[in-house]
Amino acid sequence: ARTASKSGIFLPHLIASLEQVDQTYIMVKPDGVQRGLVGEIISRFEKKGFKLTGLKLFQCSKELAEEHYKDLKGKSFFPKLIDYITSGPVVCMAWEGVGVVASARKLIGATDPLQAEPGTIRGDLAVQTGRNIVHGSDSPENGKREIGLWFNEAELCQWNPAQAPWLRE
Ligand code: ADP
């Protein structure tokens, strides 16, 4: 939270900052990178008003992909999923904000892009579950876990966006 100025102009922002700030791990999957959708996807979260705290292009190992998706280990599509995620570079992102986990899931849309609402990333830009271009954590706990998995502490930045007082009263 930023410090209150003597004029009190940031006081409402200080009060708002008492709300729970969450983190989510968002990843542009290899198909999103290959299709040139990195900027478009980053832009959706940026325009919404969330805070970017980590960003990198990264070729992940089979081990990391398996750890990330460990809850899906028993599924028939698991080997294909690991091949897909490791098939090329991904863009790893950490985003922060009040309600960011649930909101990011809404911005991303349903797992099956054909079921995803128009206006969502998957609804606008993809056609198949096996090529659904983007990942978003499904809970604040998983947000923390996944950011810890994909980023070192030194790769994450704490900063105060200049627009903060214009986003939240
Ligand atoms: P989400 O990514 O929407 O949270 P899940 O956690 O259910 O969805 O699944 C994780 C990822 O596994 C999906 O985004 C998709 O890439 C892949 N996946 C899920 N179900 C299938 C399926 N039936 N066939 C192929 N891939 C799948």
CSV table of N, CA and C and ligand atoms in Angstrom, one decimal:
chain,number,residue,atom,x,y,z
A,1,ALA,N,0.8,-1.2,0.0
A,1,ALA,CA,0.0,0.0,0.0
A,1,ALA,C,0.9,1.2,0.0
A,2,ARG,N,0.4,2.3,-0.7
A,2,ARG,CA,1.2,3.5,-0.7
A,2,ARG,C,0.9,4.3,0.6
A,3,THR,N,1.9,5.2,0.9
A,3,THR,CA,1.7,6.0,2.1
A,3,THR,C,0.7,7.1,1.9
A,4,ALA,N,-0.1,7.4,2.9
A,4,ALA,CA,-1.0,8.5,2.8
A,4,ALA,C,-0.3,9.9,2.7
A,5,SER,N,-0.7,10.8,1.9
A,5,SER,CA,-0.1,12.1,1.8
A,5,SER,C,-0.8,12.9,2.9
A,6,LYS,N,-0.2,14.1,3.2
A,6,LYS,CA,-0.7,15.0,4.3
A,6,LYS,C,-2.1,15.5,3.9
A,7,SER,N,-2.3,15.7,2.6
A,7,SER,CA,-3.6,16.2,2.1
A,7,SER,C,-4.7,15.1,2.3
A,8,GLY,N,-4.3,13.9,2.5
A,8,GLY,CA,-5.3,12.8,2.7
A,8,GLY,C,-5.8,12.2,1.4
A,9,ILE,N,-5.2,12.7,0.3
A,9,ILE,CA,-5.7,12.3,-1.0
A,9,ILE,C,-5.7,10.8,-1.2
A,10,PHE,N,-4.7,10.1,-0.6
A,10,PHE,CA,-4.6,8.7,-0.8
A,10,PHE,C,-5.3,7.9,0.3
A,11,LEU,N,-6.0,8.6,1.2
A,11,LEU,CA,-6.6,7.9,2.3
A,11,LEU,C,-7.7,6.8,1.8
A,12,PRO,N,-8.5,7.2,0.9
A,12,PRO,CA,-9.5,6.2,0.4
A,12,PRO,C,-8.8,5.0,-0.2
A,13,HIS,N,-7.7,5.2,-0.9
A,13,HIS,CA,-6.9,4.1,-1.5
A,13,HIS,C,-6.3,3.2,-0.3
A,14,LEU,N,-5.9,3.9,0.7
A,14,LEU,CA,-5.3,3.2,1.9
A,14,LEU,C,-6.4,2.3,2.5
A,15,ILE,N,-7.6,2.8,2.6
A,15,ILE,CA,-8.7,2.0,3.2
A,15,ILE,C,-9.0,0.8,2.2
A,16,ALA,N,-9.1,1.1,0.9
A,16,ALA,CA,-9.4,0.1,-0.1
A,16,ALA,C,-8.3,-1.0,0.0
A,17,SER,N,-7.1,-0.6,0.3
A,17,SER,CA,-6.0,-1.6,0.3
A,17,SER,C,-6.1,-2.6,1.5
A,18,LEU,N,-7.0,-2.4,2.4
A,18,LEU,CA,-7.3,-3.3,3.5
A,18,LEU,C,-8.0,-4.6,3.0
A,19,GLU,N,-8.6,-4.4,1.8
A,19,GLU,CA,-9.2,-5.6,1.2
A,19,GLU,C,-8.0,-6.6,0.8
A,20,GLN,N,-8.4,-7.9,0.7
A,20,GLN,CA,-7.4,-8.9,0.4
A,20,GLN,C,-6.9,-8.8,-1.0
A,21,VAL,N,-5.6,-8.6,-1.1
A,21,VAL,CA,-5.0,-8.6,-2.4
A,21,VAL,C,-4.4,-10.0,-2.8
A,22,ASP,N,-4.9,-10.5,-3.9
A,22,ASP,CA,-4.5,-11.9,-4.3
A,22,ASP,C,-3.5,-11.8,-5.5
A,23,GLN,N,-2.9,-13.0,-5.7
A,23,GLN,CA,-2.0,-13.2,-6.8
A,23,GLN,C,-2.5,-14.3,-7.7
A,24,THR,N,-2.3,-14.2,-9.0
A,24,THR,CA,-2.6,-15.3,-9.9
A,24,THR,C,-1.5,-15.5,-10.8
A,25,TYR,N,-1.4,-16.8,-11.2
A,25,TYR,CA,-0.4,-17.1,-12.2
A,25,TYR,C,-1.1,-17.3,-13.6
A,26,ILE,N,-0.7,-16.4,-14.5
A,26,ILE,CA,-1.3,-16.5,-15.9
A,26,ILE,C,-0.2,-16.9,-16.8
A,27,MET,N,-0.5,-17.8,-17.7
A,27,MET,CA,0.5,-18.3,-18.7
A,27,MET,C,0.0,-18.3,-20.1
A,28,VAL,N,0.7,-17.7,-21.0
A,28,VAL,CA,0.3,-17.9,-22.4
A,28,VAL,C,1.0,-19.2,-22.8
A,29,LYS,N,0.2,-20.1,-23.2
A,29,LYS,CA,0.7,-21.5,-23.6
A,29,LYS,C,1.4,-21.4,-25.0
A,30,PRO,N,2.1,-22.5,-25.3
A,30,PRO,CA,2.9,-22.5,-26.6
A,30,PRO,C,2.1,-22.1,-27.8
A,31,ASP,N,0.8,-22.5,-27.9
A,31,ASP,CA,0.0,-22.1,-29.1
A,31,ASP,C,-0.3,-20.6,-29.1
A,32,GLY,N,-0.4,-20.0,-28.0
A,32,GLY,CA,-0.7,-18.6,-27.9
A,32,GLY,C,0.6,-17.8,-28.3
A,33,VAL,N,1.8,-18.3,-27.9
A,33,VAL,CA,3.0,-17.7,-28.3
A,33,VAL,C,3.2,-17.9,-29.9
A,34,GLN,N,3.0,-19.1,-30.4
A,34,GLN,CA,3.2,-19.4,-31.8
A,34,GLN,C,2.2,-18.6,-32.7
A,35,ARG,N,1.0,-18.3,-32.2
A,35,ARG,CA,0.0,-17.6,-32.9
A,35,ARG,C,0.1,-16.1,-32.8
A,36,GLY,N,1.1,-15.6,-32.1
A,36,GLY,CA,1.4,-14.2,-32.0
A,36,GLY,C,0.3,-13.5,-31.1
A,37,LEU,N,-0.1,-14.2,-30.1
A,37,LEU,CA,-1.2,-13.6,-29.3
A,37,LEU,C,-0.7,-13.1,-27.9
A,38,VAL,N,0.6,-13.1,-27.7
A,38,VAL,CA,1.2,-12.7,-26.4
A,38,VAL,C,0.7,-11.3,-26.0
A,39,GLY,N,0.9,-10.3,-26.9
A,39,GLY,CA,0.5,-8.9,-26.6
A,39,GLY,C,-0.9,-8.8,-26.3
A,40,GLU,N,-1.8,-9.4,-27.2
A,40,GLU,CA,-3.2,-9.4,-27.0
A,40,GLU,C,-3.6,-9.9,-25.6
A,41,ILE,N,-3.0,-11.0,-25.2
A,41,ILE,CA,-3.4,-11.6,-23.9
A,41,ILE,C,-2.9,-10.7,-22.7
A,42,ILE,N,-1.7,-10.3,-22.8
A,42,ILE,CA,-1.2,-9.4,-21.7
A,42,ILE,C,-2.1,-8.2,-21.6
A,43,SER,N,-2.4,-7.6,-22.8
A,43,SER,CA,-3.2,-6.4,-22.9
A,43,SER,C,-4.6,-6.5,-22.1
A,44,ARG,N,-5.2,-7.7,-22.2
A,44,ARG,CA,-6.5,-7.8,-21.6
A,44,ARG,C,-6.4,-7.6,-20.1
A,45,PHE,N,-5.3,-8.2,-19.4
A,45,PHE,CA,-5.2,-8.0,-18.0
A,45,PHE,C,-4.7,-6.6,-17.6
A,46,GLU,N,-3.8,-6.1,-18.5
A,46,GLU,CA,-3.3,-4.8,-18.3
A,46,GLU,C,-4.4,-3.7,-18.3
A,47,LYS,N,-5.3,-3.8,-19.3
A,47,LYS,CA,-6.3,-2.8,-19.5
A,47,LYS,C,-7.4,-3.0,-18.4
A,48,LYS,N,-7.6,-4.2,-17.9
A,48,LYS,CA,-8.6,-4.4,-16.8
A,48,LYS,C,-8.2,-3.6,-15.6
A,49,GLY,N,-6.9,-3.5,-15.4
A,49,GLY,CA,-6.4,-2.7,-14.2
A,49,GLY,C,-5.7,-3.5,-13.2
A,50,PHE,N,-5.3,-4.8,-13.5
A,50,PHE,CA,-4.5,-5.5,-12.6
A,50,PHE,C,-3.0,-5.2,-12.7
A,51,LYS,N,-2.3,-5.5,-11.6
A,51,LYS,CA,-0.8,-5.2,-11.6
A,51,LYS,C,0.1,-6.3,-11.9
A,52,LEU,N,0.9,-6.1,-12.9
A,52,LEU,CA,1.9,-7.1,-13.4
A,52,LEU,C,3.0,-7.1,-12.4
A,53,THR,N,3.4,-8.3,-11.8
A,53,THR,CA,4.5,-8.3,-10.9
A,53,THR,C,5.6,-9.3,-11.4
A,54,GLY,N,5.3,-10.0,-12.5
A,54,GLY,CA,6.4,-10.9,-13.0
A,54,GLY,C,6.0,-11.3,-14.5
A,55,LEU,N,7.1,-11.4,-15.3
A,55,LEU,CA,6.9,-11.6,-16.7
A,55,LEU,C,8.1,-12.2,-17.4
A,56,LYS,N,8.0,-13.4,-18.0
A,56,LYS,CA,9.1,-13.9,-18.8
A,56,LYS,C,8.7,-14.9,-19.8
A,57,LEU,N,9.5,-15.0,-20.9
A,57,LEU,CA,9.4,-16.0,-21.9
A,57,LEU,C,10.2,-17.2,-21.4
A,58,PHE,N,9.7,-18.4,-21.5
A,58,PHE,CA,10.4,-19.5,-20.8
A,58,PHE,C,10.1,-20.8,-21.5
A,59,GLN,N,11.1,-21.6,-21.7
A,59,GLN,CA,10.9,-23.0,-22.2
A,59,GLN,C,10.9,-23.9,-21.0
A,60,CYS,N,9.8,-24.5,-20.6
A,60,CYS,CA,9.7,-25.3,-19.4
A,60,CYS,C,10.1,-26.8,-19.6
A,61,SER,N,10.5,-27.4,-18.5
A,61,SER,CA,10.9,-28.8,-18.5
A,61,SER,C,9.6,-29.6,-18.4
A,62,LYS,N,9.7,-30.9,-18.7
A,62,LYS,CA,8.7,-31.9,-18.5
A,62,LYS,C,8.3,-31.9,-17.0
A,63,GLU,N,9.4,-31.9,-16.1
A,63,GLU,CA,9.2,-32.0,-14.7
A,63,GLU,C,8.4,-30.9,-14.2
A,64,LEU,N,8.7,-29.6,-14.6
A,64,LEU,CA,7.9,-28.5,-14.2
A,64,LEU,C,6.5,-28.5,-14.6
A,65,ALA,N,6.3,-28.9,-15.9
A,65,ALA,CA,4.9,-29.0,-16.4
A,65,ALA,C,4.1,-30.1,-15.6
A,66,GLU,N,4.7,-31.2,-15.3
A,66,GLU,CA,4.1,-32.2,-14.5
A,66,GLU,C,3.7,-31.7,-13.1
A,67,GLU,N,4.6,-31.0,-12.5
A,67,GLU,CA,4.4,-30.5,-11.2
A,67,GLU,C,3.2,-29.4,-11.2
A,68,HIS,N,3.3,-28.6,-12.2
A,68,HIS,CA,2.2,-27.6,-12.4
A,68,HIS,C,0.8,-28.2,-12.5
A,69,TYR,N,0.7,-29.3,-13.3
A,69,TYR,CA,-0.5,-29.9,-13.5
A,69,TYR,C,-0.7,-31.2,-12.7
A,70,LYS,N,-0.1,-31.3,-11.6
A,70,LYS,CA,-0.1,-32.6,-10.8
A,70,LYS,C,-1.5,-33.1,-10.4
A,71,ASP,N,-2.4,-32.1,-10.3
A,71,ASP,CA,-3.8,-32.6,-9.9
A,71,ASP,C,-4.5,-33.3,-11.1
A,72,LEU,N,-3.9,-33.2,-12.3
A,72,LEU,CA,-4.6,-33.8,-13.4
A,72,LEU,C,-3.8,-35.1,-13.8
A,73,LYS,N,-2.9,-35.6,-13.0
A,73,LYS,CA,-2.0,-36.7,-13.3
A,73,LYS,C,-2.8,-37.9,-13.8
A,74,GLY,N,-3.9,-38.2,-13.2
A,74,GLY,CA,-4.7,-39.4,-13.6
A,74,GLY,C,-5.5,-39.3,-14.9
A,75,LYS,N,-5.6,-38.2,-15.4
A,75,LYS,CA,-6.4,-38.0,-16.6
A,75,LYS,C,-5.8,-38.6,-17.9
A,76,SER,N,-6.7,-39.0,-18.8
A,76,SER,CA,-6.3,-39.7,-20.0
A,76,SER,C,-5.5,-38.7,-20.9
A,77,PHE,N,-5.8,-37.4,-20.8
A,77,PHE,CA,-5.1,-36.4,-21.6
A,77,PHE,C,-3.8,-35.9,-21.0
A,78,PHE,N,-3.5,-36.4,-19.9
A,78,PHE,CA,-2.3,-35.8,-19.1
A,78,PHE,C,-1.0,-35.9,-20.0
A,79,PRO,N,-0.7,-37.0,-20.6
A,79,PRO,CA,0.6,-37.0,-21.4
A,79,PRO,C,0.6,-36.0,-22.5
A,80,LYS,N,-0.6,-35.9,-23.2
A,80,LYS,CA,-0.7,-35.0,-24.3
A,80,LYS,C,-0.6,-33.5,-23.8
A,81,LEU,N,-1.2,-33.3,-22.6
A,81,LEU,CA,-1.1,-32.0,-22.0
A,81,LEU,C,0.4,-31.6,-21.7
A,82,ILE,N,1.1,-32.5,-21.2
A,82,ILE,CA,2.5,-32.2,-20.9
A,82,ILE,C,3.3,-32.0,-22.2
A,83,ASP,N,3.1,-32.8,-23.2
A,83,ASP,CA,3.7,-32.6,-24.5
A,83,ASP,C,3.4,-31.2,-25.1
A,84,TYR,N,2.1,-30.8,-25.0
A,84,TYR,CA,1.7,-29.5,-25.4
A,84,TYR,C,2.4,-28.3,-24.7
A,85,ILE,N,2.4,-28.4,-23.4
A,85,ILE,CA,2.9,-27.3,-22.6
A,85,ILE,C,4.4,-27.2,-22.8
A,86,THR,N,5.1,-28.3,-23.1
A,86,THR,CA,6.5,-28.3,-23.3
A,86,THR,C,6.9,-28.1,-24.7
A,87,SER,N,6.0,-28.0,-25.6
A,87,SER,CA,6.2,-28.0,-27.1
A,87,SER,C,6.9,-26.7,-27.6
A,88,GLY,N,7.0,-25.7,-26.8
A,88,GLY,CA,7.6,-24.4,-27.2
A,88,GLY,C,7.6,-23.5,-26.0
A,89,PRO,N,8.1,-22.3,-26.2
A,89,PRO,CA,8.1,-21.3,-25.1
A,89,PRO,C,6.7,-20.9,-24.6
A,90,VAL,N,6.6,-20.6,-23.4
A,90,VAL,CA,5.4,-20.1,-22.8
A,90,VAL,C,5.8,-18.7,-22.2
A,91,VAL,N,4.7,-17.9,-22.0
A,91,VAL,CA,5.0,-16.6,-21.3
A,91,VAL,C,4.3,-16.7,-19.9
A,92,CYS,N,5.2,-16.6,-18.9
A,92,CYS,CA,4.8,-16.7,-17.5
A,92,CYS,C,4.5,-15.3,-17.0
A,93,MET,N,3.4,-15.2,-16.3
A,93,MET,CA,3.1,-13.9,-15.7
A,93,MET,C,2.5,-14.1,-14.3
A,94,ALA,N,2.9,-13.1,-13.4
A,94,ALA,CA,2.3,-13.0,-12.1
A,94,ALA,C,1.5,-11.7,-12.1
A,95,TRP,N,0.2,-11.8,-11.7
A,95,TRP,CA,-0.7,-10.6,-11.7
A,95,TRP,C,-1.2,-10.5,-10.3
A,96,GLU,N,-1.4,-9.3,-9.8
A,96,GLU,CA,-1.9,-9.0,-8.5
A,96,GLU,C,-3.1,-8.1,-8.4
A,97,GLY,N,-3.9,-8.2,-7.5
A,97,GLY,CA,-5.0,-7.3,-7.3
A,97,GLY,C,-6.1,-7.9,-6.5
A,98,VAL,N,-7.0,-7.0,-6.0
A,98,VAL,CA,-8.2,-7.5,-5.2
A,98,VAL,C,-9.1,-8.3,-6.2
A,99,GLY,N,-9.4,-9.5,-5.9
A,99,GLY,CA,-10.2,-10.4,-6.7
A,99,GLY,C,-9.6,-10.9,-8.0
A,100,VAL,N,-8.3,-10.8,-8.1
A,100,VAL,CA,-7.7,-11.1,-9.4
A,100,VAL,C,-7.9,-12.5,-9.9
A,101,VAL,N,-7.9,-13.5,-8.9
A,101,VAL,CA,-8.0,-14.9,-9.3
A,101,VAL,C,-9.3,-15.2,-10.1
A,102,ALA,N,-10.4,-14.8,-9.4
A,102,ALA,CA,-11.7,-15.1,-10.0
A,102,ALA,C,-11.9,-14.3,-11.3
A,103,SER,N,-11.5,-13.0,-11.2
A,103,SER,CA,-11.7,-12.1,-12.4
A,103,SER,C,-10.9,-12.6,-13.6
A,104,ALA,N,-9.7,-13.1,-13.3
A,104,ALA,CA,-8.8,-13.6,-14.5
A,104,ALA,C,-9.5,-14.8,-15.1
A,105,ARG,N,-10.1,-15.7,-14.3
A,105,ARG,CA,-10.8,-16.8,-14.8
A,105,ARG,C,-11.9,-16.4,-15.7
A,106,LYS,N,-12.6,-15.3,-15.3
A,106,LYS,CA,-13.7,-14.8,-16.1
A,106,LYS,C,-13.2,-14.3,-17.4
A,107,LEU,N,-12.1,-13.5,-17.3
A,107,LEU,CA,-11.5,-12.9,-18.6
A,107,LEU,C,-11.0,-14.0,-19.5
A,108,ILE,N,-10.5,-15.1,-19.0
A,108,ILE,CA,-10.0,-16.2,-19.8
A,108,ILE,C,-11.2,-17.0,-20.4
A,109,GLY,N,-12.2,-17.3,-19.6
A,109,GLY,CA,-13.4,-18.0,-20.2
A,109,GLY,C,-13.2,-19.5,-19.9
A,110,ALA,N,-14.3,-20.2,-20.3
A,110,ALA,CA,-14.4,-21.7,-20.1
A,110,ALA,C,-13.2,-22.5,-20.7
A,111,THR,N,-12.9,-23.6,-20.1
A,111,THR,CA,-11.8,-24.5,-20.5
A,111,THR,C,-11.9,-24.8,-22.0
A,112,ASP,N,-13.2,-25.2,-22.4
A,112,ASP,CA,-13.4,-25.5,-23.8
A,112,ASP,C,-13.8,-24.2,-24.5
A,113,PRO,N,-12.9,-23.7,-25.4
A,113,PRO,CA,-13.1,-22.4,-26.1
A,113,PRO,C,-14.4,-22.3,-26.9
A,114,LEU,N,-15.0,-23.5,-27.3
A,114,LEU,CA,-16.2,-23.4,-28.0
A,114,LEU,C,-17.4,-23.1,-27.1
A,115,GLN,N,-17.2,-23.3,-25.8
A,115,GLN,CA,-18.2,-23.0,-24.8
A,115,GLN,C,-17.9,-21.7,-24.1
A,116,ALA,N,-16.7,-21.1,-24.3
A,116,ALA,CA,-16.3,-19.9,-23.7
A,116,ALA,C,-17.1,-18.7,-24.3
A,117,GLU,N,-17.6,-17.8,-23.5
A,117,GLU,CA,-18.3,-16.7,-24.0
A,117,GLU,C,-17.5,-15.8,-24.9
A,118,PRO,N,-18.2,-15.2,-25.9
A,118,PRO,CA,-17.5,-14.2,-26.7
A,118,PRO,C,-17.1,-13.0,-25.7
A,119,GLY,N,-16.0,-12.4,-26.0
A,119,GLY,CA,-15.5,-11.4,-25.1
A,119,GLY,C,-14.4,-11.9,-24.2
A,120,THR,N,-14.4,-13.2,-23.9
A,120,THR,CA,-13.3,-13.8,-23.1
A,120,THR,C,-12.2,-14.1,-24.1
A,121,ILE,N,-11.0,-14.4,-23.5
A,121,ILE,CA,-9.8,-14.7,-24.3
A,121,ILE,C,-10.0,-15.9,-25.1
A,122,ARG,N,-10.4,-17.0,-24.4
A,122,ARG,CA,-10.6,-18.3,-25.2
A,122,ARG,C,-11.8,-18.2,-26.1
A,123,GLY,N,-12.9,-17.5,-25.7
A,123,GLY,CA,-14.1,-17.3,-26.5
A,123,GLY,C,-13.8,-16.5,-27.8
A,124,ASP,N,-12.9,-15.6,-27.7
A,124,ASP,CA,-12.6,-14.8,-28.9
A,124,ASP,C,-11.5,-15.4,-29.8
A,125,LEU,N,-10.6,-16.2,-29.2
A,125,LEU,CA,-9.3,-16.5,-29.9
A,125,LEU,C,-8.9,-18.0,-30.0
A,126,ALA,N,-9.8,-18.9,-29.6
A,126,ALA,CA,-9.4,-20.3,-29.6
A,126,ALA,C,-10.6,-21.2,-30.0
A,127,VAL,N,-10.4,-22.4,-30.4
A,127,VAL,CA,-11.5,-23.3,-30.8
A,127,VAL,C,-11.4,-24.7,-30.1
A,128,GLN,N,-10.4,-25.0,-29.4
A,128,GLN,CA,-10.3,-26.4,-28.9
A,128,GLN,C,-9.7,-26.5,-27.5
A,129,THR,N,-10.2,-27.3,-26.6
A,129,THR,CA,-9.7,-27.5,-25.3
A,129,THR,C,-8.2,-27.8,-25.2
A,130,GLY,N,-7.8,-28.6,-26.2
A,130,GLY,CA,-6.3,-29.0,-26.2
A,130,GLY,C,-5.4,-27.9,-26.7
A,131,ARG,N,-6.0,-26.8,-27.2
A,131,ARG,CA,-5.2,-25.6,-27.6
A,131,ARG,C,-5.9,-24.4,-27.2
A,132,ASN,N,-6.0,-24.2,-25.9
A,132,ASN,CA,-6.8,-23.1,-25.3
A,132,ASN,C,-6.0,-21.9,-24.9
A,133,ILE,N,-4.8,-21.8,-25.3
A,133,ILE,CA,-3.9,-20.7,-25.4
A,133,ILE,C,-3.5,-20.0,-24.1
A,134,VAL,N,-4.2,-20.2,-23.0
A,134,VAL,CA,-3.9,-19.5,-21.8
A,134,VAL,C,-4.3,-20.3,-20.5
A,135,HIS,N,-3.5,-20.1,-19.5
A,135,HIS,CA,-3.7,-20.7,-18.2
A,135,HIS,C,-4.0,-19.6,-17.1
A,136,GLY,N,-4.9,-19.9,-16.2
A,136,GLY,CA,-5.1,-19.0,-15.0
A,136,GLY,C,-5.3,-19.8,-13.8
A,137,SER,N,-4.7,-19.5,-12.7
A,137,SER,CA,-4.8,-20.2,-11.4
A,137,SER,C,-6.3,-20.3,-11.0
A,138,ASP,N,-6.7,-21.4,-10.4
A,138,ASP,CA,-8.1,-21.6,-10.0
A,138,ASP,C,-8.5,-21.2,-8.6
A,139,SER,N,-7.5,-20.8,-7.8
A,139,SER,CA,-7.7,-20.4,-6.4
A,139,SER,C,-6.6,-19.5,-6.0
A,140,PRO,N,-6.8,-18.6,-4.9
A,140,PRO,CA,-5.7,-17.8,-4.4
A,140,PRO,C,-4.5,-18.7,-3.9
A,141,GLU,N,-4.8,-19.8,-3.4
A,141,GLU,CA,-3.8,-20.7,-2.8
A,141,GLU,C,-2.9,-21.3,-4.0
A,142,ASN,N,-3.6,-21.7,-5.1
A,142,ASN,CA,-2.9,-22.2,-6.3
A,142,ASN,C,-2.2,-21.0,-7.0
A,143,GLY,N,-2.7,-19.8,-6.9
A,143,GLY,CA,-2.0,-18.7,-7.4
A,143,GLY,C,-0.6,-18.5,-6.8
A,144,LYS,N,-0.6,-18.6,-5.5
A,144,LYS,CA,0.7,-18.5,-4.8
A,144,LYS,C,1.6,-19.7,-5.1
A,145,ARG,N,1.0,-20.8,-5.1
A,145,ARG,CA,1.8,-22.1,-5.4
A,145,ARG,C,2.4,-22.0,-6.8
A,146,GLU,N,1.6,-21.6,-7.7
A,146,GLU,CA,2.1,-21.6,-9.1
A,146,GLU,C,3.1,-20.5,-9.4
A,147,ILE,N,2.9,-19.4,-8.8
A,147,ILE,CA,3.9,-18.3,-8.9
A,147,ILE,C,5.3,-18.7,-8.3
A,148,GLY,N,5.2,-19.4,-7.2
A,148,GLY,CA,6.4,-20.0,-6.5
A,148,GLY,C,7.1,-21.0,-7.4
A,149,LEU,N,6.3,-21.7,-8.2
A,149,LEU,CA,6.8,-22.8,-9.0
A,149,LEU,C,7.5,-22.2,-10.3
A,150,TRP,N,7.0,-21.2,-10.8
A,150,TRP,CA,7.5,-20.7,-12.1
A,150,TRP,C,8.4,-19.5,-12.0
A,151,PHE,N,8.5,-18.8,-10.8
A,151,PHE,CA,9.3,-17.7,-10.7
A,151,PHE,C,10.2,-17.8,-9.5
A,152,ASN,N,11.4,-17.3,-9.6
A,152,ASN,CA,12.3,-17.0,-8.4
A,152,ASN,C,11.9,-15.7,-7.8
A,153,GLU,N,12.1,-15.6,-6.5
A,153,GLU,CA,11.8,-14.4,-5.8
A,153,GLU,C,12.4,-13.1,-6.5
A,154,ALA,N,13.6,-13.2,-7.0
A,154,ALA,CA,14.3,-12.1,-7.7
A,154,ALA,C,13.6,-11.7,-9.0
A,155,GLU,N,12.8,-12.5,-9.5
A,155,GLU,CA,12.1,-12.2,-10.8
A,155,GLU,C,10.8,-11.5,-10.6
A,156,LEU,N,10.4,-11.3,-9.4
A,156,LEU,CA,9.1,-10.7,-9.1
A,156,LEU,C,9.4,-9.2,-8.6
A,157,CYS,N,8.6,-8.3,-9.1
A,157,CYS,CA,8.8,-6.9,-8.7
A,157,CYS,C,7.6,-6.3,-7.9
A,158,GLN,N,7.9,-5.7,-6.8
A,158,GLN,CA,6.9,-4.9,-6.1
A,158,GLN,C,7.0,-3.5,-6.5
A,159,TRP,N,5.9,-2.9,-7.0
A,159,TRP,CA,6.0,-1.5,-7.5
A,159,TRP,C,4.6,-0.9,-7.3
A,160,ASN,N,4.5,0.4,-7.4
A,160,ASN,CA,3.3,1.1,-7.2
A,160,ASN,C,2.8,1.8,-8.5
A,161,PRO,N,1.9,1.1,-9.2
A,161,PRO,CA,1.4,1.7,-10.4
A,161,PRO,C,0.8,3.1,-10.2
A,162,ALA,N,1.2,4.1,-11.1
A,162,ALA,CA,0.8,5.4,-11.0
A,162,ALA,C,-0.7,5.6,-11.1
A,163,GLN,N,-1.4,4.6,-11.8
A,163,GLN,CA,-2.8,4.7,-12.0
A,163,GLN,C,-3.6,4.2,-10.8
A,164,ALA,N,-3.0,3.7,-9.8
A,164,ALA,CA,-3.7,3.0,-8.7
A,164,ALA,C,-4.9,3.9,-8.1
A,165,PRO,N,-4.7,5.2,-7.8
A,165,PRO,CA,-5.8,5.9,-7.2
A,165,PRO,C,-6.9,6.2,-8.2
A,166,TRP,N,-6.7,5.9,-9.5
A,166,TRP,CA,-7.7,6.1,-10.5
A,166,TRP,C,-8.4,4.8,-10.8
A,167,LEU,N,-8.0,3.7,-10.2
A,167,LEU,CA,-8.7,2.4,-10.4
A,167,LEU,C,-9.6,2.0,-9.3
A,168,ARG,N,-9.2,2.5,-8.1
A,168,ARG,CA,-10.0,2.1,-6.9
A,168,ARG,C,-10.2,3.3,-6.0
A,169,GLU,N,-11.5,3.5,-5.6
A,169,GLU,CA,-11.7,4.7,-4.7
A,169,GLU,C,-11.2,4.5,-3.3
B,1,ADP,P1,-8.5,-24.8,-16.9
B,1,ADP,O1,-7.2,-24.6,-17.7
B,1,ADP,O2,-9.7,-24.0,-17.6
B,1,ADP,O3,-8.4,-24.5,-15.4
B,1,ADP,P2,-8.5,-27.6,-16.3
B,1,ADP,O4,-7.8,-27.3,-15.0
B,1,ADP,O5,-9.7,-28.5,-16.2
B,1,ADP,O6,-8.9,-26.3,-17.0
B,1,ADP,O7,-7.4,-28.3,-17.3
B,1,ADP,C1,-6.1,-27.8,-17.4
B,1,ADP,C2,-5.8,-27.8,-18.9
B,1,ADP,O8,-5.7,-29.2,-19.3
B,1,ADP,C3,-6.8,-27.2,-19.8
B,1,ADP,O9,-6.6,-25.8,-19.9
B,1,ADP,C4,-6.4,-27.8,-21.1
B,1,ADP,O10,-5.2,-27.3,-21.7
B,1,ADP,C5,-6.1,-29.3,-20.7
B,1,ADP,N1,-7.3,-30.1,-20.8
B,1,ADP,C6,-8.3,-30.2,-19.9
B,1,ADP,N2,-9.3,-31.1,-20.3
B,1,ADP,C7,-8.8,-31.6,-21.5
B,1,ADP,C8,-9.3,-32.5,-22.5
B,1,ADP,N3,-10.4,-33.2,-22.3
B,1,ADP,N4,-8.5,-32.8,-23.5
B,1,ADP,C9,-7.3,-32.2,-23.7
B,1,ADP,N5,-6.8,-31.3,-22.9
B,1,ADP,C10,-7.5,-31.0,-21.8
